[in-house]
Short mmCIF file of C-alpha atoms in Angstrom, two decimals:
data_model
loop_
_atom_site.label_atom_id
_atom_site.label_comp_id
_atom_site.label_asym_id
_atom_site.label_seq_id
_atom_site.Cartn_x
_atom_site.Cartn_y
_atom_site.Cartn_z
CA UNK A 1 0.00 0.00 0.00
CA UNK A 2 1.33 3.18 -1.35
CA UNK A 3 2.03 6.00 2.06
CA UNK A 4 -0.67 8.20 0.70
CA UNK A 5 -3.42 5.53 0.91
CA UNK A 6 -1.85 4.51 4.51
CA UNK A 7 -2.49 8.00 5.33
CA UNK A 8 -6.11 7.92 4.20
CA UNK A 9 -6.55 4.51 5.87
CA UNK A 10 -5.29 6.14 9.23
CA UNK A 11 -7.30 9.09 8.99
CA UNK A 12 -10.18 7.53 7.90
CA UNK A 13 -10.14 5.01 11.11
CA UNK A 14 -9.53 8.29 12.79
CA UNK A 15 -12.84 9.42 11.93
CA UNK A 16 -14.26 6.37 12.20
CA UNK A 17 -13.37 5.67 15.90
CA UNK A 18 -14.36 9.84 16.47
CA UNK A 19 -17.81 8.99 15.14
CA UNK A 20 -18.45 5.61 17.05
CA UNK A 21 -17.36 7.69 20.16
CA UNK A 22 -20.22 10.58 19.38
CA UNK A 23 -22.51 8.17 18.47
CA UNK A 24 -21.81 6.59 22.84
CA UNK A 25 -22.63 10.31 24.24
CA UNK A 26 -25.62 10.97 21.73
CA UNK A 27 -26.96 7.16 22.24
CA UNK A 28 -26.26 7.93 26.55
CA UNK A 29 -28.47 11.29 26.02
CA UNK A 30 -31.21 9.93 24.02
CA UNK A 31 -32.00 6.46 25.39
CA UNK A 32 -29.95 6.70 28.69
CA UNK A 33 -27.85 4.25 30.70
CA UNK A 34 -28.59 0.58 31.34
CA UNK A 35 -31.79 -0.13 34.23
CA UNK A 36 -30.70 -4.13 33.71
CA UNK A 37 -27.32 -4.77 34.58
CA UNK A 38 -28.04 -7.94 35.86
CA UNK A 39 -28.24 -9.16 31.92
CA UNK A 40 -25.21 -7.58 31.01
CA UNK A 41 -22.63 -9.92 32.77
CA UNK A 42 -24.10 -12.98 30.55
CA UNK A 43 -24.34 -11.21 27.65
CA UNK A 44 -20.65 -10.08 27.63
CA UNK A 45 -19.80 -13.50 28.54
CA UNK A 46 -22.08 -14.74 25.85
CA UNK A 47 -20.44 -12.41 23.28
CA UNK A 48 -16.97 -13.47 24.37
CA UNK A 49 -18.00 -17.21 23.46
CA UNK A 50 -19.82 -16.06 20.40
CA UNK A 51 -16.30 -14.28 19.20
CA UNK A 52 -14.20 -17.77 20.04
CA UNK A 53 -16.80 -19.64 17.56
CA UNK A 54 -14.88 -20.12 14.10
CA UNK A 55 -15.73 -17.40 11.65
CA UNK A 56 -16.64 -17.29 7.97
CA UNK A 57 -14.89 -15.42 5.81
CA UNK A 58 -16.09 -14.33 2.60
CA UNK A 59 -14.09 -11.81 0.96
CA UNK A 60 -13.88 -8.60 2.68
CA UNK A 61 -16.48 -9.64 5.42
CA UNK A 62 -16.13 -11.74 8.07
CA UNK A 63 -19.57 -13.41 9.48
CA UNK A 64 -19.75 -13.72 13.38
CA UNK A 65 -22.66 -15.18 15.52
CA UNK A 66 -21.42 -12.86 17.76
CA UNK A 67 -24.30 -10.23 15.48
CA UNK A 68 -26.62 -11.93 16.50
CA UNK A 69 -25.57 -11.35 20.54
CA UNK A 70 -24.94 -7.54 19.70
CA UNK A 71 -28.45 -7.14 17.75
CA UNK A 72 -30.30 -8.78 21.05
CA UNK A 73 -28.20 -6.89 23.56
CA UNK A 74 -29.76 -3.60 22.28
CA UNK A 75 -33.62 -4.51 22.99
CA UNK A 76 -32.15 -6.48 26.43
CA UNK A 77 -30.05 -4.07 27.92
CA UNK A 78 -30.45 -1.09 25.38
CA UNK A 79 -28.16 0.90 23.14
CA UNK A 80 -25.65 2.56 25.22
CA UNK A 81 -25.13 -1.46 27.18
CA UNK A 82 -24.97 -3.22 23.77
CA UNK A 83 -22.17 -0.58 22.38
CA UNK A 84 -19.72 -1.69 25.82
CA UNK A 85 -20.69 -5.20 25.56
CA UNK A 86 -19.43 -5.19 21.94
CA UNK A 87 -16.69 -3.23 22.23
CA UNK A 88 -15.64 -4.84 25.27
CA UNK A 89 -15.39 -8.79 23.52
CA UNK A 90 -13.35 -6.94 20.26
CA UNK A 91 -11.26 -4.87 22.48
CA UNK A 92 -10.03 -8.46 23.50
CA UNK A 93 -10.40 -10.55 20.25
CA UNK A 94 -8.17 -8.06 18.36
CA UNK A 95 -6.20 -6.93 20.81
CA UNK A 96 -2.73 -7.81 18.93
CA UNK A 97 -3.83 -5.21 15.61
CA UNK A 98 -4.73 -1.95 16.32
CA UNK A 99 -6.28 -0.94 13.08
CA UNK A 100 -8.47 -3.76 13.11
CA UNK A 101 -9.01 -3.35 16.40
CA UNK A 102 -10.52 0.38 15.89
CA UNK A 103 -12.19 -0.42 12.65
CA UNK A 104 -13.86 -3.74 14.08
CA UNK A 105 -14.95 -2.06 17.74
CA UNK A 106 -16.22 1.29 15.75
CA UNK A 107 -18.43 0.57 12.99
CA UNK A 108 -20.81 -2.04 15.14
CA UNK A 109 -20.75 0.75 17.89
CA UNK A 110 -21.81 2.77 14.70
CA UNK A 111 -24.31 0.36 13.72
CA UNK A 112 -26.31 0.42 16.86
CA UNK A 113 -26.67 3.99 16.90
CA UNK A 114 -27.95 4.19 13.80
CA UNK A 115 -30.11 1.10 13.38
CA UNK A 116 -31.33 2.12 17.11
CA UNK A 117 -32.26 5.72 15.71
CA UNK A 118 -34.32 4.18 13.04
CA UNK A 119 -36.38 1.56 15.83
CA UNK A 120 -36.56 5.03 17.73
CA UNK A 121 -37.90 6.92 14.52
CA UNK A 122 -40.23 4.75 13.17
CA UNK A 123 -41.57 3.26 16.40
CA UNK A 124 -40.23 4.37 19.94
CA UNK A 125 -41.36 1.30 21.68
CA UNK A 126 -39.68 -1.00 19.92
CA UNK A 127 -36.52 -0.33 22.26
CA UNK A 128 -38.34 -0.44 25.51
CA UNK A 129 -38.61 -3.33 28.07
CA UNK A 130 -41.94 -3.89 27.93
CA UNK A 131 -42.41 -3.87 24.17
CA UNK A 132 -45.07 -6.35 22.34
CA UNK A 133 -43.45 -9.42 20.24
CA UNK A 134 -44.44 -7.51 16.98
CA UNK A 135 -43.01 -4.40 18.36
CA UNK A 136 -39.95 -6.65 19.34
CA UNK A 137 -39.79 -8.02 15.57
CA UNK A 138 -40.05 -4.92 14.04
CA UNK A 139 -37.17 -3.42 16.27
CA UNK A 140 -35.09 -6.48 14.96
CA UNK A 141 -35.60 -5.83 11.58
CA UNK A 142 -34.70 -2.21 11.64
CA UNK A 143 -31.37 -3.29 13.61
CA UNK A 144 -30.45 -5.23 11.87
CA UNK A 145 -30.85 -3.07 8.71
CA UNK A 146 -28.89 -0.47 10.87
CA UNK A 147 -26.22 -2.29 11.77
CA UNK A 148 -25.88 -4.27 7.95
CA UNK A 149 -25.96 -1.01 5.90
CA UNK A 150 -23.14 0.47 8.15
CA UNK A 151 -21.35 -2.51 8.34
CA UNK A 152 -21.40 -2.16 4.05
CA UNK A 153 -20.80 1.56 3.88
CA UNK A 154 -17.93 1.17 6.20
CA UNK A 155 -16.23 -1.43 4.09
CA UNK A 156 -16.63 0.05 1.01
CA UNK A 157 -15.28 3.16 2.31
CA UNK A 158 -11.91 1.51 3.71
CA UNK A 159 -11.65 -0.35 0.38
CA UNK A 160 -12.00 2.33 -1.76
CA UNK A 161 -9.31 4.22 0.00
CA UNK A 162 -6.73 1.42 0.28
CA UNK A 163 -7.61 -0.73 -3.20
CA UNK A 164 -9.84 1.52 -4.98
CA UNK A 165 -12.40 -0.25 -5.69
CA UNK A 166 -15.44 1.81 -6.42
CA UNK A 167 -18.16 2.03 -3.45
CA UNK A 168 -21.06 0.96 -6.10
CA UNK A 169 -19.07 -1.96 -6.56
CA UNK A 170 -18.43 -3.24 -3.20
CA UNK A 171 -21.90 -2.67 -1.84
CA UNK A 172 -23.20 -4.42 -5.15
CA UNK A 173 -20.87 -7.28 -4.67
CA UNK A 174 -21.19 -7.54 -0.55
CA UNK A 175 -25.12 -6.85 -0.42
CA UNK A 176 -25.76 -10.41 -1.28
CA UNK A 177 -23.92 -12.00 0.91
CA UNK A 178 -24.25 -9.69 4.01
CA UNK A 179 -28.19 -8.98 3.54
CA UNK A 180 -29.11 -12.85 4.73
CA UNK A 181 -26.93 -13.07 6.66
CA UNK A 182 -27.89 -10.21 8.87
CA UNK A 183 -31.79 -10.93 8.05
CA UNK A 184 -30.79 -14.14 9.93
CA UNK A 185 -28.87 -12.50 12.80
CA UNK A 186 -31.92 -9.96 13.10
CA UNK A 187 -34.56 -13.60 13.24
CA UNK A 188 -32.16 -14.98 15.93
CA UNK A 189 -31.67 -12.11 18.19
CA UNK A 190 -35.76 -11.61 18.29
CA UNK A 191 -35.98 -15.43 19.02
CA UNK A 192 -33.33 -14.51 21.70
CA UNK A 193 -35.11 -11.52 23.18
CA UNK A 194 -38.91 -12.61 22.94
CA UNK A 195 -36.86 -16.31 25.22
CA UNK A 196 -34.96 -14.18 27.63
CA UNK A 197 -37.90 -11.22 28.33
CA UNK A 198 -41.26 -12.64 27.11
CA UNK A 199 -41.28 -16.25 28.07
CA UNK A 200 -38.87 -14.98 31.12
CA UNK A 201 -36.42 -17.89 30.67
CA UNK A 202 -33.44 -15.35 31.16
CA UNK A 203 -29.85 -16.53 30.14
CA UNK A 204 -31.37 -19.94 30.12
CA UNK A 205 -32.40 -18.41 26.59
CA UNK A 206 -29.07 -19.28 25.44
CA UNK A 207 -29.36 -22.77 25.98
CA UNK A 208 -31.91 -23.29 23.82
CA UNK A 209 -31.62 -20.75 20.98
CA UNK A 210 -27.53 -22.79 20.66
CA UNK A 211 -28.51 -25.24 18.68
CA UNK A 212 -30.19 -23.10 16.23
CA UNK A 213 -27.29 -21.11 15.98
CA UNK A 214 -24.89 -23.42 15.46
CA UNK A 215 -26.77 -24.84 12.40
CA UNK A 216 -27.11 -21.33 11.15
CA UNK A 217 -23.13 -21.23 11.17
CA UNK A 218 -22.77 -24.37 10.01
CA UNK A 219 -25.25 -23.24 6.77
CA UNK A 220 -22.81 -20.39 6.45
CA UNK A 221 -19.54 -21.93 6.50
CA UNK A 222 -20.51 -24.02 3.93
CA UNK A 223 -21.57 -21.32 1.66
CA UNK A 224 -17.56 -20.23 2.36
CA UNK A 225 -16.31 -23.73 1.66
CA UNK A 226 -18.07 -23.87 -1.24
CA UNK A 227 -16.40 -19.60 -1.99
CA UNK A 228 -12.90 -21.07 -0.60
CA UNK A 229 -13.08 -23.75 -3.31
CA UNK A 230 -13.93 -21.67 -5.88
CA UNK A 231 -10.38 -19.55 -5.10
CA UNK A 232 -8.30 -22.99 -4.89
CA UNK A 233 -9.40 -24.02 -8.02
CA UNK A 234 -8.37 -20.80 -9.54
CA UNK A 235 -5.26 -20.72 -8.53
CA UNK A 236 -4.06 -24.43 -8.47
CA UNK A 237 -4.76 -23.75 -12.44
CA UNK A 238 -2.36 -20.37 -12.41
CA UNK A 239 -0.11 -22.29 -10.73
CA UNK A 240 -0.22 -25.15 -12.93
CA UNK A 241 0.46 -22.91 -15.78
CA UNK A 242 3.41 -21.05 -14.36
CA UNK A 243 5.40 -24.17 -13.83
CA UNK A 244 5.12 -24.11 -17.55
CA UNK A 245 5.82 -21.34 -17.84
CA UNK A 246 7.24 -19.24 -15.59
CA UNK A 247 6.42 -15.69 -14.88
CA UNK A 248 2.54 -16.95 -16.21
CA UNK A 249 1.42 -16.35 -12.71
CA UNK A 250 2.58 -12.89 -12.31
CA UNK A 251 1.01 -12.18 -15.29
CA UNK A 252 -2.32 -13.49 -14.57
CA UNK A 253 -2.44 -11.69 -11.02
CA UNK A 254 -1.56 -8.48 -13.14
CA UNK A 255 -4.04 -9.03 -16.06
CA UNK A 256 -6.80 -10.09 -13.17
CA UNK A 257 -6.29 -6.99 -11.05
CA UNK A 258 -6.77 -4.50 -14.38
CA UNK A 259 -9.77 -6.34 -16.01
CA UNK A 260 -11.17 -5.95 -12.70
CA UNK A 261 -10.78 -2.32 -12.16
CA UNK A 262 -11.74 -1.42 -15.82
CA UNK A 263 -14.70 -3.72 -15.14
CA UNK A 264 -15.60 -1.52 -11.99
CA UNK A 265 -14.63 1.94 -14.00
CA UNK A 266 -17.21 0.61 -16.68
CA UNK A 267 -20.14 -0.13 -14.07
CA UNK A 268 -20.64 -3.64 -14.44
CA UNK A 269 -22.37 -5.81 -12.71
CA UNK A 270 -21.21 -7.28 -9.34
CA UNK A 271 -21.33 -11.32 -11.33
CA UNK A 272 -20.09 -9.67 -14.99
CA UNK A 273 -16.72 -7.98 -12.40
CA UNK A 274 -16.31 -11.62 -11.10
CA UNK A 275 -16.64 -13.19 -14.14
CA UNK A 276 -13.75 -10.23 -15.66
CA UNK A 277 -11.91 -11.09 -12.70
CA UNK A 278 -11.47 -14.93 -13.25
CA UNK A 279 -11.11 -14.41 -17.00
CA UNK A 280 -7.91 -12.22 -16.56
CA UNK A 281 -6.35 -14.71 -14.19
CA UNK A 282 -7.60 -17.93 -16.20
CA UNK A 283 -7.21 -16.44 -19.96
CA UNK A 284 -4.42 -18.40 -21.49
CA UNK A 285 -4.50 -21.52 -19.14
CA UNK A 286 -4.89 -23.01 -22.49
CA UNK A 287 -1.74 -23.07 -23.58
CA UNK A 288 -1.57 -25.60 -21.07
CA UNK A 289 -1.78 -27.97 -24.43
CA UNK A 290 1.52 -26.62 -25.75
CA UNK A 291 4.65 -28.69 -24.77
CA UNK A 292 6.76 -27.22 -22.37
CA UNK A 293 9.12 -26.92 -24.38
CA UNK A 294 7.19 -25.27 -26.83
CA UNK A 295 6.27 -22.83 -24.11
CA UNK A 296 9.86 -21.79 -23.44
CA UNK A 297 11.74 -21.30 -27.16
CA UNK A 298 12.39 -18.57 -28.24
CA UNK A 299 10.70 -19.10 -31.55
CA UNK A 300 7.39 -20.83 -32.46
CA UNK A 301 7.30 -23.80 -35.54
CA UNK A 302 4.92 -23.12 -37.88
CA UNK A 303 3.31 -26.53 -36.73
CA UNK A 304 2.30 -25.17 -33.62
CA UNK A 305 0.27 -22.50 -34.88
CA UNK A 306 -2.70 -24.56 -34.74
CA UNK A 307 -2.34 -25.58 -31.42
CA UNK A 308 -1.92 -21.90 -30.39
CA UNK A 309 -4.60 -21.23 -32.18
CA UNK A 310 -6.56 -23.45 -30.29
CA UNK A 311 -5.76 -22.35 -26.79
CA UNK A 312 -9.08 -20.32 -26.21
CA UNK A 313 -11.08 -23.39 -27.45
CA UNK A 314 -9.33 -25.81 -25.03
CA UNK A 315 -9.76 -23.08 -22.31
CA UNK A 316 -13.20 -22.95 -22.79
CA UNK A 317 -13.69 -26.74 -22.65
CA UNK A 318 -11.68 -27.24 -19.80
CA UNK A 319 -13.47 -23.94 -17.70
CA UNK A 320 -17.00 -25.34 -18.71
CA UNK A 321 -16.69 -28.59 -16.93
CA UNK A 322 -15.97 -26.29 -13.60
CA UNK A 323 -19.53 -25.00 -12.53
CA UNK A 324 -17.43 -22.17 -10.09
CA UNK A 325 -15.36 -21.08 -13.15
CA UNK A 326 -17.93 -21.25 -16.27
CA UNK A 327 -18.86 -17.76 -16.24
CA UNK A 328 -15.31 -16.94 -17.51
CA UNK A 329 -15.52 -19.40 -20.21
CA UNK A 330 -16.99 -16.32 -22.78
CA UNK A 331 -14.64 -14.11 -22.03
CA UNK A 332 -11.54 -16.55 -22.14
CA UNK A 333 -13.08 -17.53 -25.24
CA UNK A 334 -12.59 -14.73 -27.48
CA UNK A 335 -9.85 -12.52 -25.39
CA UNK A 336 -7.84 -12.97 -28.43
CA UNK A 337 -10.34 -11.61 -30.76
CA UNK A 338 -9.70 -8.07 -31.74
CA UNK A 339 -11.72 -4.99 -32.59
CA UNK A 340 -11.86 -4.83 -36.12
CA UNK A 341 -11.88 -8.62 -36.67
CA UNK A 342 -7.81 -9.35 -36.88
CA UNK A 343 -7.88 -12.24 -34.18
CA UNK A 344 -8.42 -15.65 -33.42
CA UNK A 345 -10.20 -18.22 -33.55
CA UNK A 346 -13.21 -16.76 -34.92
CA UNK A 347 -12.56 -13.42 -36.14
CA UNK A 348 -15.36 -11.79 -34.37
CA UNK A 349 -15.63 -8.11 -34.16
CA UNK A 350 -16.63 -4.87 -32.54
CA UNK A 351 -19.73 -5.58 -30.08
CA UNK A 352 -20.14 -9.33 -31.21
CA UNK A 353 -16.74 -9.57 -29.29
CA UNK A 354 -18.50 -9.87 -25.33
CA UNK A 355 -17.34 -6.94 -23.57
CA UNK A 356 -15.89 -9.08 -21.03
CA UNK A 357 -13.50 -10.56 -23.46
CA UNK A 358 -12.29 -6.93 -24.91
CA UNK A 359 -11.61 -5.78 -21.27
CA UNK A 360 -9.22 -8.87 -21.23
CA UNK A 361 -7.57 -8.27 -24.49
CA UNK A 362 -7.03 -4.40 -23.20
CA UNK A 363 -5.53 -6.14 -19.63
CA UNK A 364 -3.74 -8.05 -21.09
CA UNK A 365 -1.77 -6.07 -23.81
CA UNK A 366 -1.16 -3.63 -20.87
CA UNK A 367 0.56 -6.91 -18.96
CA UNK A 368 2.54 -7.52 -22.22
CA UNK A 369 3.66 -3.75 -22.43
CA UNK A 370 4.56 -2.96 -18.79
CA UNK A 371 6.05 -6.48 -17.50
CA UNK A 372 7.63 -8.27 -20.47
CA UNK A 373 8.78 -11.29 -21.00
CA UNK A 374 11.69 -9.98 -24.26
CA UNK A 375 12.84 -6.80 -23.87
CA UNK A 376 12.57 -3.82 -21.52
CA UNK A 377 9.19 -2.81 -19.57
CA UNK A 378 7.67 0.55 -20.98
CA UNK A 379 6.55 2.91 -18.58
CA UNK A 380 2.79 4.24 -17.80
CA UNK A 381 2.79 6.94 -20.17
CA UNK A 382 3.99 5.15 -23.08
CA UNK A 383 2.03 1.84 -22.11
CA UNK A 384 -1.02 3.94 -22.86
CA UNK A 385 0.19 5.95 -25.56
CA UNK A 386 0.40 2.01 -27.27
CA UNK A 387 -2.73 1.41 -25.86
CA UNK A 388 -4.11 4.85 -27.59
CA UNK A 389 -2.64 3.86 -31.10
CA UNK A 390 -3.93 0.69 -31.02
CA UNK A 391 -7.85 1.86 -29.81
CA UNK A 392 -10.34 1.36 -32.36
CA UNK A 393 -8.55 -1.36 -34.32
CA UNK A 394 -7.16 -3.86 -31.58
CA UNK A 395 -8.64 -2.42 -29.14
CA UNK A 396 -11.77 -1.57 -27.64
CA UNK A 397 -11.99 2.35 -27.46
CA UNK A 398 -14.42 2.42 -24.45
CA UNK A 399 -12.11 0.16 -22.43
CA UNK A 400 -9.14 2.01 -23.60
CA UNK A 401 -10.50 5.21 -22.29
CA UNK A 402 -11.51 3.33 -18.78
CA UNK A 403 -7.64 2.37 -18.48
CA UNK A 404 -7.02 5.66 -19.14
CA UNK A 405 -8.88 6.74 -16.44
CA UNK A 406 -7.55 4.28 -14.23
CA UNK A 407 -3.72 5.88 -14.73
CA UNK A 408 -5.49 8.90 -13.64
CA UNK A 409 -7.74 8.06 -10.47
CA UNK A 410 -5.23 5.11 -9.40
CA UNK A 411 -2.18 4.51 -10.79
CA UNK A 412 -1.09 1.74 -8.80
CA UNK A 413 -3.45 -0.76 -9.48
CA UNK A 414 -1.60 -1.11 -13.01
CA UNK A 415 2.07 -1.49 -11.47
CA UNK A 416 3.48 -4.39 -12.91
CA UNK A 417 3.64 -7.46 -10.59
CA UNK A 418 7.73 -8.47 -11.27
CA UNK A 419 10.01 -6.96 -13.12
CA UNK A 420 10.23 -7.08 -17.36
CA UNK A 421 12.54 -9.23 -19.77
CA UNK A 422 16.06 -9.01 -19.17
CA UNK A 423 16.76 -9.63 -22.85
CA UNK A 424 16.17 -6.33 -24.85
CA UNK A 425 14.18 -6.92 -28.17
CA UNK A 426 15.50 -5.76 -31.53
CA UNK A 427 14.59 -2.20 -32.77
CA UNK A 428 12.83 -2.09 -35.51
CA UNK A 429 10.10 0.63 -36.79
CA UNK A 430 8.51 -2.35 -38.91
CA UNK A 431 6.53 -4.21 -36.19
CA UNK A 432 4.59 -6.74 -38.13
CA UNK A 433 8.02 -7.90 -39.64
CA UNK A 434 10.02 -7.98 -36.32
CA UNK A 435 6.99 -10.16 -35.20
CA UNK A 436 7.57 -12.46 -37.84
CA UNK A 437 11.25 -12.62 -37.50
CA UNK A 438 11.05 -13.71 -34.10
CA UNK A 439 8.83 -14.18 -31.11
CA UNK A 440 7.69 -16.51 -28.50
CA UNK A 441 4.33 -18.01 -27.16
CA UNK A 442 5.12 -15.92 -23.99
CA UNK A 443 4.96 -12.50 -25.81
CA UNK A 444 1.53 -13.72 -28.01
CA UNK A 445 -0.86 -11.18 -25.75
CA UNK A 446 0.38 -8.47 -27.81
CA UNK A 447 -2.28 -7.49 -30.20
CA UNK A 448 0.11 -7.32 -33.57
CA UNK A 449 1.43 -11.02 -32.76
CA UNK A 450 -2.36 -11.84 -32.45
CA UNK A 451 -2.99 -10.34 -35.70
CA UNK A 452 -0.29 -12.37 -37.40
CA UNK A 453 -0.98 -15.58 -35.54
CA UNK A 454 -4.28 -15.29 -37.06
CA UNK A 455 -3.76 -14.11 -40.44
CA UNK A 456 -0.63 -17.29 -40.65
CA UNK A 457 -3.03 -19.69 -39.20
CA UNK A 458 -5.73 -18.96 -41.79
CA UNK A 459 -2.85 -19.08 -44.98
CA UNK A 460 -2.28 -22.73 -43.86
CA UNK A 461 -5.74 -23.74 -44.12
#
């Protein structure tokens, strides 16, 4: 992480920690202290064992039962309890990190105020002790809707500062998997409550409501097995490739991380970004049916021009038998297809190319610019001048312009990944003909060794 986005991380948490701190006083002056403290002692303890239960990690976001313990505390104890409660069991849970620490104790204490103030708006008695089970269930709800939408807006902000990754896009991507899972925190804590208050079994609640919880973890860890696998799979086929041929790694991580953020600077979809994403990394795991020694000469027979040809196909066919991974098969598919119809294998053009697949041909010609495999690296400004010569013929325009952007808003997420070729290439102002002279399977994302691939491919038909 650059200094300047460790700077906006720190003030941000700054802020962060000043606002969860307001939001104490203003939640101590509107609702007042704590009448039951003889509930708060098991709830801490409760939240305590909550926070030692494993966790599911998905992504950015980190599911905890422990929710559902800080969504109850609220209508048990009220606002002001809940908020030390919480902060208490994270104060000790990340006690080694204090960035996490502040960011993890802040935005819940965040949460409560504000999903508190909108029970309090909409229906004042849905935070009082002797509330009815529908007032009870509504107050649940609108905690829980609280607590979720700061828990997004806080993420998205610290992401956008440190990767730069658009807010749209992280709330779009996180929304699906945080919304159930705090509609089920916010179904468990009013099962808690309406045990512990109505029926008056008191932390004898706990006892019973367990076993519900734990199957509602177990439900959500295997939705992150089933995420975990997805990643492992992904990367046991980069790694396959980069044995080889090595540096093919690097490459994908680089060509991943750019399709993604032109994805984002283009406003796609939260799937069509993951689909990008995969694509990038997964694009030319079809030259996996090259020999490996094929893969490391220098020069490329003329009898393997078929088989190069063929990598997208084989891609494809290998991707589509992987449920996880078949959304990148279109994409990985025609990523060697080029604008005005130059490429391979079909020639497709313009919008018939999908426009996932022409935001990986624009990654990864920027990969083949800035971290060569022949000859030196170029740097940012001239990488997109080539990008700018070659828009509207290689290139998609639109996604040309979103790189552009990209150098502007945030340069670093298009820093090369190692460093470029040690062997300089020939000079020569001819580039079609220094192509032909001599170039490997390693240097074929370039867009002018496409075009002759393609065009030497068809004369031998």
């Amino acid at each position: 992480m650059s200094s300047s986005r460790e700077r906006g991380a720190d003030l941000y948490l700054a802020l962060l920690a000043l606002a969860s701190s307001a939001s104490v006083v203003l939640a101590a002056m509107a609702w007042g202290f704590p009448d039951r403290l003889g509930a708060a002692l098991p709830l801490l303890v409760l939240s305590v064992a909550a926070r030692s239960a494993p966790s599911l990690p998905v992504r950015h976001v980190t599911i905890f039962l422990h929710s559902v313990v800080l969504l109850a505390s609220v209508q048990l104890v009220g606002p002001v309890a809940a908020m030390a409660i919480h902060a208490s069991s994270t104060a000790w849970t990340y006690r080694r990190s204090l960035s996490r620490l502040i960011f993890n104790v802040s935005w819940p204490v965040l949460g409560v105020f504000v999903g508190s103030g909108l029970a309090w708006l909409v229906l004042p008695e849905t935070l009082s002790s002797t509330a009815t089970p529908a007032e009870i269930a509504l107050g649940a709800v609108l905690l829980a809707l609280g607590v979720g939408l700061t828990n997004l807006l806080s993420l998205a902000c610290i992401l956008r500062i440190t990767e730069g990754t658009p807010v749209s896009s992280v709330i779009q991507g996180l929304a699906p998997q945080v919304g159930p899972a705090y509609l089920g925190y916010g179904v468990a804590a009013y099962l808690l409550v309406l045990l512990w208050d109505m029926v008056g079994l008191g932390w004898f609640a706990v006892v019973l409501l367990l076993p519900t919880l734990v199957l509602a973890q177990w439900g959500l860890l295997q939705y992150g097995r089933e995420h975990q696998v997805y990643e492992t799979m992904l990367q046991g086929l980069v790694e396959a490739l980069d044995i080889r041929a090595p540096g093919a790694r690097a490459d994908a991580e680089l060509c991943a991380r750019v399709a993604t953020a032109v994805a984002e600077e283009l406003a796609l979809s939260y799937r069509e970004v993951e689909a990008v994403r995969s694509s990038g990394a997964l694009h030319d795991i079809g030259l996996l049916s090259l020999d490996r020694a094929r893969l490391l000469e220098e020069q490329v027979a003329a009898r393997d021009l078929d088989t190069l040809v063929r990598h997208p196909d084989v891609a494809a066919e290998m991707l589509h038998g992987v449920r996880p991974l078949r959304s990148a098969v279109p994409a990985v598919l025609a990523h060697h297809e080029l604008w005005d119809g130059g490429g391979y294998p079909y020639g497709r053009s313009g919008g018939d190319i999908p426009l996932e697949a022409r935001i990986v041909t624009v990654a990864d010609t920027w990969v083949s610019l800035v971290q060569p495999h022949v000859g030196d690296a170029l740097s940012t400004a001239e990488a997109l001048r080539r990008c700018a010569e070659k828009s509207g013929r290689s290139l998609d325009p639109y996604c040309v312009e979103a790189l552009t952007t990209l150098a502007e808003r945030h340069p670093s997420v298009l820093e090369p990944t190692r460093e470029g070729g040690s062997r300089p290439a020939p000079v020569d102002d001819d580039e079609l003909h220094l192509i032909t002279r001599s170039w490997s399977v390693v240097e074929q994302a370039d867009p002018e060794m496409t075009r002759w691939v393609a065009a030497s491919a068809r004369k031998r038909r």
